[in-house]
Amino acid sequence: MEKLIINPNCQPNEQGYFGEFGGAFIPEMLYKNVDELKTHYLDVIQKPEFQQEFRQLLRDYVGRPSPLYYSKKLSTQFNARVYLKREDLNHTGAHKINNTLGQILLAKHLNKKRIIAETGAGQHGVATATACALMGLPCTIYMGAVDIERQMPNVERMRLMGAEIIPAESRSKTLKDDTNEAMRAWINDPLETFYIIGSVVGPHPYPDMVTLFQSIISEEIKTQLQEKEQTAVPDYVIACVGGGSNAIGAFYHFIGNQHTKLIAVEAGGKGVSTGKTAASIAGGTKGILHGSKTYLMQTNDGQIIEPYSISAGLDYPGIGPVHAYLHDAKQIEVIAVDDQQAINAALDLAKNEGIIPALESAHALAALPMLNFENNPIVVINLSGRGDKDMLTFQKFIP
Ligand SMILES: *Cc1c(COP(=O)(O)O)cnc(C)c1O
């Protein structure tokens, strides 16, 4: 019987702190909503009935376990044994569905009647609309007015699955505003509404909850490596980081094991020193963002700096508090990869392997030439999603 295995090396305290990071910095009006979640989330998701239903959906609806693919060409090129964890093959084309299914099951167990979410690029919106269609719950997605225009195919996918899209019109019209609008909707209806967050960000217990749902990725990597390499312990795990949910999922069961090097790859954008970047560890300072203490890109007087990356999913001004903690505790290494390096890695994978990666995932691939492997190590790259959604960008670079 599959059980949720909790890693004691990656657990927040009662108040939701990983070391000095995390917590729940929320307006008083939200105390009740967040407190209800905090009180119940662990009990509910550890129940055998919950785990059974969750894992059955992951298997039969999402298509898990996602394959662990040995790439001969990357292995030869980089003097390593390189495996790709194929989250791109999940239903809806990325890892986000693992989390939205987990949260919607939790919402059902807590008797919630409607779902709200906010989305920037639209990937989390699509994964949420999918889960809502499956479960028959009404779904409202808040999205910046500018993003609605930029991401029309995703908007149409959500509508096709029955979601209502509400444009957030204020200020810069991108992610910051729709988060506020979604929060307002949640405050207005705390009893019936469940707010699904798409990464390991937000107030406690969201970062921990999302971590636990995504931890299925490293759980599978262990079993698959045992089969293929007769060891459950890789030498490296590499993943891209926007908020950090695919990365923490791929790292989770290896955290605290001194052998495995965990490499988180941020979006450098046009280069960390240019200011046109989304690298919040390389270019950020400590502060409060979306309800938790973490590293974020801000001016000296605390104004959020608009992030930039060629990849919409990594274009976030902060990083999940768990990564801020693991970075300061030297348990993960964080590196930055810029737009051009990511594009090159994506073009190479498409041409050499017949796999078009998401631009986000291409950042993880681009770390390979930066790591100087010795002794033919086992390297796992989390291929967080597929690149169909990025074709408009790739088109400009086809040689
Ligand atoms: C959203 C997204 C990401 C970034 O989100 P994380 O929470 O950092 O994982 C990465 N890859 C893909 C394919 C995405 O859709």
mmCIF file of C-alpha atoms and ligand atoms in Angstrom:
data_model
loop_
_atom_site.group_PDB
_atom_site.id
_atom_site.type_symbol
_atom_site.label_atom_id
_atom_site.label_comp_id
_atom_site.label_asym_id
_atom_site.label_seq_id
_atom_site.Cartn_x
_atom_site.Cartn_y
_atom_site.Cartn_z
ATOM 1 C CA MET A 1 0.000 0.000 0.000
ATOM 2 C CA GLU A 2 1.494 3.317 -1.041
ATOM 3 C CA LYS A 3 1.922 5.765 1.772
ATOM 4 C CA LEU A 4 2.965 9.376 1.991
ATOM 5 C CA ILE A 5 6.563 9.335 3.176
ATOM 6 C CA ILE A 6 7.605 12.531 4.937
ATOM 7 C CA ASN A 7 11.284 13.515 4.848
ATOM 8 C CA PRO A 8 12.239 14.925 8.273
ATOM 9 C CA ASN A 9 15.036 16.918 6.594
ATOM 10 C CA CYS A 10 12.487 18.993 4.710
ATOM 11 C CA GLN A 11 9.755 19.767 7.185
ATOM 12 C CA PRO A 12 8.551 23.180 8.315
ATOM 13 C CA ASN A 13 7.903 23.845 11.991
ATOM 14 C CA GLU A 14 4.418 24.351 13.439
ATOM 15 C CA GLN A 15 4.304 27.969 12.191
ATOM 16 C CA GLY A 16 5.415 26.980 8.722
ATOM 17 C CA TYR A 17 9.063 28.046 8.942
ATOM 18 C CA PHE A 18 11.929 26.326 7.199
ATOM 19 C CA GLY A 19 14.703 27.919 9.272
ATOM 20 C CA GLU A 20 14.045 31.658 9.025
ATOM 21 C CA PHE A 21 11.993 31.359 5.807
ATOM 22 C CA GLY A 22 8.288 30.749 5.225
ATOM 23 C CA GLY A 23 5.594 31.546 7.765
ATOM 24 C CA ALA A 24 2.183 32.986 6.974
ATOM 25 C CA PHE A 25 2.099 36.761 6.499
ATOM 26 C CA ILE A 26 -1.537 37.332 5.638
ATOM 27 C CA PRO A 27 -4.219 39.929 6.270
ATOM 28 C CA GLU A 28 -6.347 39.246 9.327
ATOM 29 C CA MET A 29 -9.366 38.609 7.093
ATOM 30 C CA LEU A 30 -7.660 35.458 5.804
ATOM 31 C CA TYR A 31 -6.717 33.957 9.188
ATOM 32 C CA LYS A 32 -9.749 31.689 9.260
ATOM 33 C CA ASN A 33 -9.200 30.264 5.759
ATOM 34 C CA VAL A 34 -5.508 29.612 6.219
ATOM 35 C CA ASP A 35 -5.974 28.279 9.733
ATOM 36 C CA GLU A 36 -8.496 25.699 8.560
ATOM 37 C CA LEU A 37 -6.025 24.429 5.980
ATOM 38 C CA LYS A 38 -3.136 24.435 8.421
ATOM 39 C CA THR A 39 -5.119 22.414 10.955
ATOM 40 C CA HIS A 40 -6.279 19.751 8.502
ATOM 41 C CA TYR A 41 -3.939 19.357 5.560
ATOM 42 C CA LEU A 42 -1.532 16.797 7.012
ATOM 43 C CA ASP A 43 -4.231 14.649 8.608
ATOM 44 C CA VAL A 44 -6.233 14.538 5.404
ATOM 45 C CA ILE A 45 -3.446 13.850 2.938
ATOM 46 C CA GLN A 46 -1.940 11.130 5.117
ATOM 47 C CA LYS A 47 -5.191 9.176 5.245
ATOM 48 C CA PRO A 48 -4.950 5.877 3.362
ATOM 49 C CA GLU A 49 -8.221 6.662 1.478
ATOM 50 C CA PHE A 50 -6.789 9.969 0.328
ATOM 51 C CA GLN A 51 -3.504 8.463 -0.795
ATOM 52 C CA GLN A 52 -5.288 5.649 -2.572
ATOM 53 C CA GLU A 53 -7.522 8.002 -4.546
ATOM 54 C CA PHE A 54 -4.649 10.399 -5.287
ATOM 55 C CA ARG A 55 -2.351 7.662 -6.535
ATOM 56 C CA GLN A 56 -5.040 6.025 -8.603
ATOM 57 C CA LEU A 57 -5.647 9.336 -10.395
ATOM 58 C CA LEU A 58 -1.921 9.859 -10.877
ATOM 59 C CA ARG A 59 -1.700 6.435 -12.475
ATOM 60 C CA ASP A 60 -4.855 6.230 -14.583
ATOM 61 C CA TYR A 61 -5.558 9.892 -15.363
ATOM 62 C CA VAL A 62 -2.111 11.527 -15.412
ATOM 63 C CA GLY A 63 -0.254 8.486 -16.743
ATOM 64 C CA ARG A 64 2.263 8.022 -13.917
ATOM 65 C CA PRO A 65 4.855 6.836 -13.250
ATOM 66 C CA SER A 66 6.411 9.152 -15.815
ATOM 67 C CA PRO A 67 9.312 7.370 -17.553
ATOM 68 C CA LEU A 68 12.941 7.827 -16.547
ATOM 69 C CA TYR A 69 14.646 7.947 -19.934
ATOM 70 C CA TYR A 70 18.354 7.221 -20.389
ATOM 71 C CA SER A 71 19.788 9.576 -23.001
ATOM 72 C CA LYS A 72 22.737 7.934 -24.737
ATOM 73 C CA LYS A 73 23.646 11.090 -26.620
ATOM 74 C CA LEU A 74 23.664 13.441 -23.625
ATOM 75 C CA SER A 75 25.565 10.779 -21.663
ATOM 76 C CA THR A 76 28.320 10.568 -24.266
ATOM 77 C CA GLN A 77 28.442 14.337 -24.718
ATOM 78 C CA PHE A 78 28.806 15.153 -21.011
ATOM 79 C CA ASN A 79 30.714 12.157 -19.585
ATOM 80 C CA ALA A 80 27.870 11.134 -17.330
ATOM 81 C CA ARG A 81 24.938 8.758 -17.206
ATOM 82 C CA VAL A 82 22.173 11.236 -18.027
ATOM 83 C CA TYR A 83 18.529 10.439 -17.360
ATOM 84 C CA LEU A 84 15.512 12.594 -18.168
ATOM 85 C CA LYS A 85 12.534 12.370 -15.816
ATOM 86 C CA ARG A 86 9.714 12.750 -18.313
ATOM 87 C CA GLU A 87 7.158 15.010 -16.574
ATOM 88 C CA ASP A 88 6.484 16.343 -20.092
ATOM 89 C CA LEU A 89 4.580 13.117 -20.767
ATOM 90 C CA ASN A 90 1.999 13.755 -18.035
ATOM 91 C CA HIS A 91 -1.574 14.572 -19.010
ATOM 92 C CA THR A 92 -1.631 18.344 -19.754
ATOM 93 C CA GLY A 93 2.100 18.229 -20.483
ATOM 94 C CA ALA A 94 3.810 19.194 -17.229
ATOM 95 C CA HIS A 95 4.236 18.450 -13.525
ATOM 96 C CA LYS A 96 1.593 20.986 -12.402
ATOM 97 C CA ILE A 97 -1.240 18.446 -12.646
ATOM 98 C CA ASN A 98 0.257 16.422 -9.730
ATOM 99 C CA ASN A 99 -0.373 19.373 -7.448
ATOM 100 C CA THR A 100 -3.783 20.508 -8.719
ATOM 101 C CA LEU A 101 -5.175 16.973 -8.365
ATOM 102 C CA GLY A 102 -3.802 16.766 -4.828
ATOM 103 C CA GLN A 103 -5.303 20.102 -3.840
ATOM 104 C CA ILE A 104 -8.680 19.441 -5.416
ATOM 105 C CA LEU A 105 -8.955 16.138 -3.534
ATOM 106 C CA LEU A 106 -8.127 18.030 -0.357
ATOM 107 C CA ALA A 107 -10.818 20.597 -1.234
ATOM 108 C CA LYS A 108 -13.338 17.769 -1.617
ATOM 109 C CA HIS A 109 -12.364 16.261 1.734
ATOM 110 C CA LEU A 110 -12.884 19.701 3.312
ATOM 111 C CA ASN A 111 -16.313 19.958 1.646
ATOM 112 C CA LYS A 112 -15.490 22.957 -0.527
ATOM 113 C CA LYS A 113 -17.885 23.744 -3.358
ATOM 114 C CA ARG A 114 -15.874 25.918 -5.728
ATOM 115 C CA ILE A 115 -12.287 26.446 -6.779
ATOM 116 C CA ILE A 116 -10.401 29.650 -7.459
ATOM 117 C CA ALA A 117 -6.870 30.068 -8.730
ATOM 118 C CA GLU A 118 -4.687 32.696 -10.294
ATOM 119 C CA THR A 119 -2.382 32.148 -13.224
ATOM 120 C CA GLY A 120 0.234 34.158 -15.082
ATOM 121 C CA ALA A 121 1.325 32.182 -18.136
ATOM 122 C CA GLY A 122 -1.783 30.031 -17.928
ATOM 123 C CA GLN A 123 -0.133 26.661 -17.231
ATOM 124 C CA HIS A 124 -1.407 26.495 -13.661
ATOM 125 C CA GLY A 125 -4.802 27.742 -14.837
ATOM 126 C CA VAL A 126 -5.038 24.895 -17.339
ATOM 127 C CA ALA A 127 -4.009 22.293 -14.739
ATOM 128 C CA THR A 128 -6.594 23.707 -12.312
ATOM 129 C CA ALA A 129 -9.382 23.834 -14.922
ATOM 130 C CA THR A 130 -8.543 20.217 -15.806
ATOM 131 C CA ALA A 131 -8.845 19.057 -12.195
ATOM 132 C CA CYS A 132 -12.121 20.985 -11.790
ATOM 133 C CA ALA A 133 -13.639 19.470 -14.929
ATOM 134 C CA LEU A 134 -12.660 16.032 -13.685
ATOM 135 C CA MET A 135 -14.147 16.580 -10.239
ATOM 136 C CA GLY A 136 -17.190 18.557 -11.352
ATOM 137 C CA LEU A 137 -16.383 21.662 -9.312
ATOM 138 C CA PRO A 138 -16.948 25.193 -10.629
ATOM 139 C CA CYS A 139 -13.690 26.933 -11.415
ATOM 140 C CA THR A 140 -12.810 30.627 -11.508
ATOM 141 C CA ILE A 141 -9.398 31.664 -12.778
ATOM 142 C CA TYR A 142 -8.002 35.161 -12.202
ATOM 143 C CA MET A 143 -5.581 36.295 -14.828
ATOM 144 C CA GLY A 144 -3.924 39.610 -15.650
ATOM 145 C CA ALA A 145 -5.557 41.334 -18.636
ATOM 146 C CA VAL A 146 -2.224 41.501 -20.464
ATOM 147 C CA ASP A 147 -1.592 37.791 -19.862
ATOM 148 C CA ILE A 148 -5.036 36.902 -21.204
ATOM 149 C CA GLU A 149 -4.022 38.439 -24.496
ATOM 150 C CA ARG A 150 -0.521 36.956 -24.515
ATOM 151 C CA GLN A 151 -1.688 33.452 -23.588
ATOM 152 C CA MET A 152 -4.870 33.118 -25.643
ATOM 153 C CA PRO A 153 -4.482 29.373 -26.435
ATOM 154 C CA ASN A 154 -4.328 28.579 -22.700
ATOM 155 C CA VAL A 155 -7.314 30.837 -22.027
ATOM 156 C CA GLU A 156 -9.287 28.930 -24.648
ATOM 157 C CA ARG A 157 -8.258 25.586 -23.167
ATOM 158 C CA MET A 158 -9.521 26.687 -19.767
ATOM 159 C CA ARG A 159 -12.818 27.927 -21.207
ATOM 160 C CA LEU A 160 -13.287 24.723 -23.167
ATOM 161 C CA MET A 161 -13.054 22.826 -19.869
ATOM 162 C CA GLY A 162 -15.687 25.054 -18.317
ATOM 163 C CA ALA A 163 -13.606 27.521 -16.323
ATOM 164 C CA GLU A 164 -14.572 31.158 -15.958
ATOM 165 C CA ILE A 165 -11.723 33.595 -16.575
ATOM 166 C CA ILE A 166 -11.787 36.904 -14.723
ATOM 167 C CA PRO A 167 -9.371 39.576 -15.919
ATOM 168 C CA ALA A 168 -7.455 41.471 -13.260
ATOM 169 C CA GLU A 169 -7.307 45.006 -14.579
ATOM 170 C CA SER A 170 -5.312 46.950 -12.051
ATOM 171 C CA ARG A 171 -1.751 48.295 -12.315
ATOM 172 C CA SER A 172 0.695 46.231 -14.375
ATOM 173 C CA LYS A 173 -2.039 43.735 -15.267
ATOM 174 C CA THR A 174 0.166 40.685 -14.722
ATOM 175 C CA LEU A 175 0.579 38.171 -11.914
ATOM 176 C CA LYS A 176 0.722 40.477 -8.884
ATOM 177 C CA ASP A 177 -2.779 41.798 -9.486
ATOM 178 C CA ASP A 178 -4.552 38.546 -10.134
ATOM 179 C CA THR A 179 -3.110 37.195 -6.877
ATOM 180 C CA ASN A 180 -4.726 40.099 -5.044
ATOM 181 C CA GLU A 181 -8.045 39.558 -6.843
ATOM 182 C CA ALA A 182 -8.041 35.844 -6.036
ATOM 183 C CA MET A 183 -7.296 36.615 -2.374
ATOM 184 C CA ARG A 184 -10.236 39.024 -2.307
ATOM 185 C CA ALA A 185 -12.542 36.351 -3.717
ATOM 186 C CA TRP A 186 -11.313 33.899 -1.094
ATOM 187 C CA ILE A 187 -11.900 36.359 1.749
ATOM 188 C CA ASN A 188 -15.455 36.903 0.546
ATOM 189 C CA ASP A 189 -16.348 33.223 0.659
ATOM 190 C CA PRO A 190 -14.112 31.341 3.103
ATOM 191 C CA LEU A 191 -16.549 28.526 3.833
ATOM 192 C CA GLU A 192 -17.255 27.296 0.339
ATOM 193 C CA THR A 193 -14.186 28.280 -1.655
ATOM 194 C CA PHE A 194 -10.808 26.555 -1.991
ATOM 195 C CA TYR A 195 -7.847 28.526 -3.347
ATOM 196 C CA ILE A 196 -5.409 26.379 -5.342
ATOM 197 C CA ILE A 197 -1.858 27.768 -5.478
ATOM 198 C CA GLY A 198 0.385 26.504 -8.289
ATOM 199 C CA SER A 199 3.857 26.373 -6.763
ATOM 200 C CA VAL A 200 5.689 26.054 -3.426
ATOM 201 C CA VAL A 201 4.878 29.678 -2.601
ATOM 202 C CA GLY A 202 2.262 31.518 -0.557
ATOM 203 C CA PRO A 203 1.532 31.373 3.171
ATOM 204 C CA HIS A 204 2.005 28.174 5.210
ATOM 205 C CA PRO A 205 0.751 25.472 4.652
ATOM 206 C CA TYR A 206 0.846 25.913 0.853
ATOM 207 C CA PRO A 207 4.604 25.465 0.344
ATOM 208 C CA ASP A 208 4.613 22.253 2.385
ATOM 209 C CA MET A 209 1.375 20.966 0.878
ATOM 210 C CA VAL A 210 2.556 21.482 -2.710
ATOM 211 C CA THR A 211 5.925 19.920 -1.814
ATOM 212 C CA LEU A 212 4.215 16.779 -0.554
ATOM 213 C CA PHE A 213 2.072 16.450 -3.690
ATOM 214 C CA GLN A 214 5.067 16.902 -5.990
ATOM 215 C CA SER A 215 7.293 14.547 -3.961
ATOM 216 C CA ILE A 216 5.897 11.712 -6.087
ATOM 217 C CA ILE A 217 8.554 12.719 -8.656
ATOM 218 C CA SER A 218 11.546 11.799 -6.478
ATOM 219 C CA GLU A 219 9.717 8.804 -5.062
ATOM 220 C CA GLU A 220 9.505 7.415 -8.592
ATOM 221 C CA ILE A 221 13.081 8.401 -9.471
ATOM 222 C CA LYS A 222 14.344 6.269 -6.567
ATOM 223 C CA THR A 223 12.438 3.176 -7.670
ATOM 224 C CA GLN A 224 13.334 3.666 -11.337
ATOM 225 C CA LEU A 225 17.046 4.201 -10.645
ATOM 226 C CA GLN A 226 17.138 1.147 -8.416
ATOM 227 C CA GLU A 227 15.881 -0.842 -11.366
ATOM 228 C CA LYS A 228 18.160 0.718 -13.981
ATOM 229 C CA GLU A 229 21.332 1.393 -12.007
ATOM 230 C CA GLN A 230 20.975 -0.869 -8.958
ATOM 231 C CA THR A 231 21.124 2.172 -6.720
ATOM 232 C CA ALA A 232 18.352 4.490 -5.581
ATOM 233 C CA VAL A 233 20.815 7.351 -5.080
ATOM 234 C CA PRO A 234 21.802 9.565 -8.028
ATOM 235 C CA ASP A 235 24.923 11.753 -7.970
ATOM 236 C CA TYR A 236 23.083 14.808 -9.304
ATOM 237 C CA VAL A 237 19.474 15.936 -9.644
ATOM 238 C CA ILE A 238 18.936 19.064 -11.749
ATOM 239 C CA ALA A 239 15.692 21.050 -12.060
ATOM 240 C CA CYS A 240 14.582 24.533 -13.087
ATOM 241 C CA VAL A 241 13.066 26.889 -10.505
ATOM 242 C CA GLY A 242 10.300 29.426 -10.932
ATOM 243 C CA GLY A 243 8.534 29.140 -7.589
ATOM 244 C CA GLY A 244 10.228 25.775 -7.198
ATOM 245 C CA SER A 245 7.557 23.061 -7.246
ATOM 246 C CA ASN A 246 9.023 20.741 -9.890
ATOM 247 C CA ALA A 247 12.462 21.160 -8.323
ATOM 248 C CA ILE A 248 11.371 20.338 -4.776
ATOM 249 C CA GLY A 249 9.413 17.364 -6.116
ATOM 250 C CA ALA A 250 12.512 16.018 -7.858
ATOM 251 C CA PHE A 251 14.782 16.774 -4.844
ATOM 252 C CA TYR A 252 12.519 15.813 -1.961
ATOM 253 C CA HIS A 253 13.570 12.263 -1.089
ATOM 254 C CA PHE A 254 17.259 13.093 -1.612
ATOM 255 C CA ILE A 255 17.356 16.061 0.776
ATOM 256 C CA GLY A 256 19.633 15.320 3.717
ATOM 257 C CA ASN A 257 21.494 12.598 1.843
ATOM 258 C CA GLN A 258 25.019 14.008 1.592
ATOM 259 C CA HIS A 259 25.814 12.075 -1.569
ATOM 260 C CA THR A 260 23.379 13.646 -4.039
ATOM 261 C CA LYS A 261 24.096 17.118 -5.393
ATOM 262 C CA LEU A 262 20.842 19.002 -5.893
ATOM 263 C CA ILE A 263 21.097 21.730 -8.518
ATOM 264 C CA ALA A 264 18.344 24.340 -8.840
ATOM 265 C CA VAL A 265 18.471 26.414 -12.023
ATOM 266 C CA GLU A 266 17.052 29.937 -12.005
ATOM 267 C CA ALA A 267 16.207 32.004 -15.057
ATOM 268 C CA GLY A 268 19.006 34.491 -15.617
ATOM 269 C CA GLY A 269 17.013 36.240 -18.356
ATOM 270 C CA LYS A 270 19.326 38.530 -20.323
ATOM 271 C CA GLY A 271 21.967 38.021 -17.611
ATOM 272 C CA VAL A 272 21.810 38.527 -13.827
ATOM 273 C CA SER A 273 23.883 41.727 -14.004
ATOM 274 C CA THR A 274 21.598 43.348 -16.616
ATOM 275 C CA GLY A 275 18.643 43.598 -14.229
ATOM 276 C CA LYS A 276 16.486 41.877 -16.875
ATOM 277 C CA THR A 277 16.361 38.649 -14.900
ATOM 278 C CA ALA A 278 14.189 36.366 -12.783
ATOM 279 C CA ALA A 279 17.065 34.966 -10.689
ATOM 280 C CA SER A 280 15.840 35.683 -7.168
ATOM 281 C CA ILE A 281 18.688 33.951 -5.321
ATOM 282 C CA ALA A 282 21.451 35.473 -7.464
ATOM 283 C CA GLY A 283 19.811 38.908 -7.629
ATOM 284 C CA GLY A 284 17.442 39.021 -4.644
ATOM 285 C CA THR A 285 17.346 39.920 -0.971
ATOM 286 C CA LYS A 286 15.263 38.706 1.980
ATOM 287 C CA GLY A 287 11.738 39.980 2.307
ATOM 288 C CA ILE A 288 8.059 39.028 2.303
ATOM 289 C CA LEU A 289 6.360 37.955 -0.921
ATOM 290 C CA HIS A 290 2.869 36.480 -1.337
ATOM 291 C CA GLY A 291 2.562 35.579 2.323
ATOM 292 C CA SER A 292 5.964 34.140 3.177
ATOM 293 C CA LYS A 293 9.499 35.224 3.979
ATOM 294 C CA THR A 294 11.948 34.360 1.242
ATOM 295 C CA TYR A 295 14.429 35.799 -1.273
ATOM 296 C CA LEU A 296 12.884 38.172 -3.768
ATOM 297 C CA MET A 297 13.860 40.839 -6.243
ATOM 298 C CA GLN A 298 13.091 44.210 -4.704
ATOM 299 C CA THR A 299 14.347 47.761 -4.618
ATOM 300 C CA ASN A 300 16.039 49.168 -1.484
ATOM 301 C CA ASP A 301 12.689 50.446 -0.275
ATOM 302 C CA GLY A 302 10.926 47.127 -0.792
ATOM 303 C CA GLN A 303 9.161 47.606 -4.144
ATOM 304 C CA ILE A 304 8.980 44.379 -6.162
ATOM 305 C CA ILE A 305 11.148 44.515 -9.284
ATOM 306 C CA GLU A 306 9.317 43.246 -12.364
ATOM 307 C CA PRO A 307 11.056 39.953 -13.264
ATOM 308 C CA TYR A 308 12.062 39.009 -16.790
ATOM 309 C CA SER A 309 12.714 35.655 -18.466
ATOM 310 C CA ILE A 310 12.097 34.333 -21.954
ATOM 311 C CA SER A 311 10.228 31.547 -20.197
ATOM 312 C CA ALA A 312 6.837 32.597 -18.832
ATOM 313 C CA GLY A 313 6.807 29.887 -16.144
ATOM 314 C CA LEU A 314 10.073 31.068 -14.550
ATOM 315 C CA ASP A 315 9.141 34.731 -14.679
ATOM 316 C CA TYR A 316 8.470 35.106 -10.926
ATOM 317 C CA PRO A 317 10.084 37.700 -8.624
ATOM 318 C CA GLY A 318 10.640 35.275 -5.713
ATOM 319 C CA ILE A 319 11.409 31.651 -4.881
ATOM 320 C CA GLY A 320 9.649 29.201 -2.568
ATOM 321 C CA PRO A 321 10.787 29.577 1.075
ATOM 322 C CA VAL A 322 11.905 25.947 1.200
ATOM 323 C CA HIS A 323 14.479 26.680 -1.509
ATOM 324 C CA ALA A 324 15.619 29.862 0.253
ATOM 325 C CA TYR A 325 16.253 27.731 3.329
ATOM 326 C CA LEU A 326 17.941 24.834 1.509
ATOM 327 C CA HIS A 327 20.168 27.320 -0.318
ATOM 328 C CA ASP A 328 21.318 29.080 2.857
ATOM 329 C CA ALA A 329 21.826 25.682 4.550
ATOM 330 C CA LYS A 330 24.012 24.673 1.557
ATOM 331 C CA GLN A 331 21.809 21.660 0.844
ATOM 332 C CA ILE A 332 21.132 22.757 -2.713
ATOM 333 C CA GLU A 333 23.215 24.675 -5.197
ATOM 334 C CA VAL A 334 21.490 27.427 -7.154
ATOM 335 C CA ILE A 335 22.820 28.499 -10.529
ATOM 336 C CA ALA A 336 21.474 30.876 -13.187
ATOM 337 C CA VAL A 337 21.114 30.128 -16.886
ATOM 338 C CA ASP A 338 20.279 32.902 -19.331
ATOM 339 C CA ASP A 339 17.758 33.004 -22.201
ATOM 340 C CA GLN A 340 20.215 32.141 -24.954
ATOM 341 C CA GLN A 341 21.696 29.156 -23.105
ATOM 342 C CA ALA A 342 18.194 27.802 -22.515
ATOM 343 C CA ILE A 343 17.215 28.249 -26.166
ATOM 344 C CA ASN A 344 20.367 26.450 -27.301
ATOM 345 C CA ALA A 345 19.702 23.538 -24.943
ATOM 346 C CA ALA A 346 16.108 23.266 -26.191
ATOM 347 C CA LEU A 347 17.157 23.269 -29.868
ATOM 348 C CA ASP A 348 19.785 20.593 -29.146
ATOM 349 C CA LEU A 349 17.354 18.300 -27.344
ATOM 350 C CA ALA A 350 14.771 18.672 -30.103
ATOM 351 C CA LYS A 351 17.299 17.847 -32.804
ATOM 352 C CA ASN A 352 19.240 15.106 -31.035
ATOM 353 C CA GLU A 353 16.531 13.313 -29.085
ATOM 354 C CA GLY A 354 13.260 14.243 -30.815
ATOM 355 C CA ILE A 355 11.984 15.784 -27.581
ATOM 356 C CA ILE A 356 10.870 19.429 -27.562
ATOM 357 C CA PRO A 357 11.218 20.596 -23.968
ATOM 358 C CA ALA A 358 9.343 23.450 -22.316
ATOM 359 C CA LEU A 359 11.471 26.600 -22.198
ATOM 360 C CA GLU A 360 11.431 26.265 -18.401
ATOM 361 C CA SER A 361 12.839 22.729 -18.545
ATOM 362 C CA ALA A 362 15.438 23.832 -21.087
ATOM 363 C CA HIS A 363 17.036 25.885 -18.294
ATOM 364 C CA ALA A 364 17.719 22.655 -16.384
ATOM 365 C CA LEU A 365 19.235 21.063 -19.503
ATOM 366 C CA ALA A 366 21.464 24.101 -20.014
ATOM 367 C CA ALA A 367 23.127 23.408 -16.661
ATOM 368 C CA LEU A 368 24.789 20.264 -18.066
ATOM 369 C CA PRO A 369 27.789 21.982 -19.715
ATOM 370 C CA MET A 370 28.332 24.116 -16.583
ATOM 371 C CA LEU A 371 28.875 21.240 -14.147
ATOM 372 C CA ASN A 372 32.153 19.541 -15.273
ATOM 373 C CA PHE A 373 31.332 15.965 -14.360
ATOM 374 C CA GLU A 374 33.983 13.509 -13.205
ATOM 375 C CA ASN A 375 33.842 9.709 -12.856
ATOM 376 C CA ASN A 376 30.771 9.187 -15.002
ATOM 377 C CA PRO A 377 28.140 10.222 -12.416
ATOM 378 C CA ILE A 378 24.423 9.387 -12.525
ATOM 379 C CA VAL A 379 22.633 12.616 -13.417
ATOM 380 C CA VAL A 380 18.851 13.046 -13.379
ATOM 381 C CA ILE A 381 17.314 16.080 -15.093
ATOM 382 C CA ASN A 382 13.704 16.842 -14.347
ATOM 383 C CA LEU A 383 12.082 17.576 -17.689
ATOM 384 C CA SER A 384 9.220 19.525 -16.130
ATOM 385 C CA GLY A 385 7.129 20.010 -19.281
ATOM 386 C CA ARG A 386 6.787 19.795 -23.024
ATOM 387 C CA GLY A 387 7.502 22.632 -25.416
ATOM 388 C CA ASP A 388 4.450 22.769 -27.679
ATOM 389 C CA LYS A 389 3.264 25.864 -25.817
ATOM 390 C CA ASP A 390 6.560 27.616 -26.631
ATOM 391 C CA MET A 391 6.522 27.137 -30.402
ATOM 392 C CA LEU A 392 5.973 30.851 -31.090
ATOM 393 C CA THR A 393 9.231 31.574 -29.288
ATOM 394 C CA PHE A 394 11.155 28.644 -30.782
ATOM 395 C CA GLN A 395 10.105 29.619 -34.326
ATOM 396 C CA LYS A 396 12.362 32.671 -34.171
ATOM 397 C CA PHE A 397 15.387 30.475 -33.516
ATOM 398 C CA ILE A 398 14.944 27.693 -36.049
ATOM 399 C CA PRO A 399 18.215 27.778 -38.013
HETATM 400 C C1 LIG B 1 5.135 26.361 -14.208
HETATM 401 C C2 LIG B 1 6.233 25.614 -14.779
HETATM 402 C C3 LIG B 1 7.532 25.653 -14.199
HETATM 403 C C4 LIG B 1 7.881 26.545 -13.040
HETATM 404 O O1 LIG B 1 7.201 26.279 -11.851
HETATM 405 P P1 LIG B 1 7.880 25.559 -10.615
HETATM 406 O O2 LIG B 1 6.889 25.709 -9.521
HETATM 407 O O3 LIG B 1 9.174 26.252 -10.335
HETATM 408 O O4 LIG B 1 8.089 24.142 -11.002
HETATM 409 C C5 LIG B 1 8.529 24.851 -14.748
HETATM 410 N N1 LIG B 1 8.292 24.076 -15.827
HETATM 411 C C6 LIG B 1 7.077 24.026 -16.420
HETATM 412 C C7 LIG B 1 6.897 23.150 -17.611
HETATM 413 C C8 LIG B 1 6.013 24.794 -15.918
HETATM 414 O O5 LIG B 1 4.817 24.738 -16.520
#
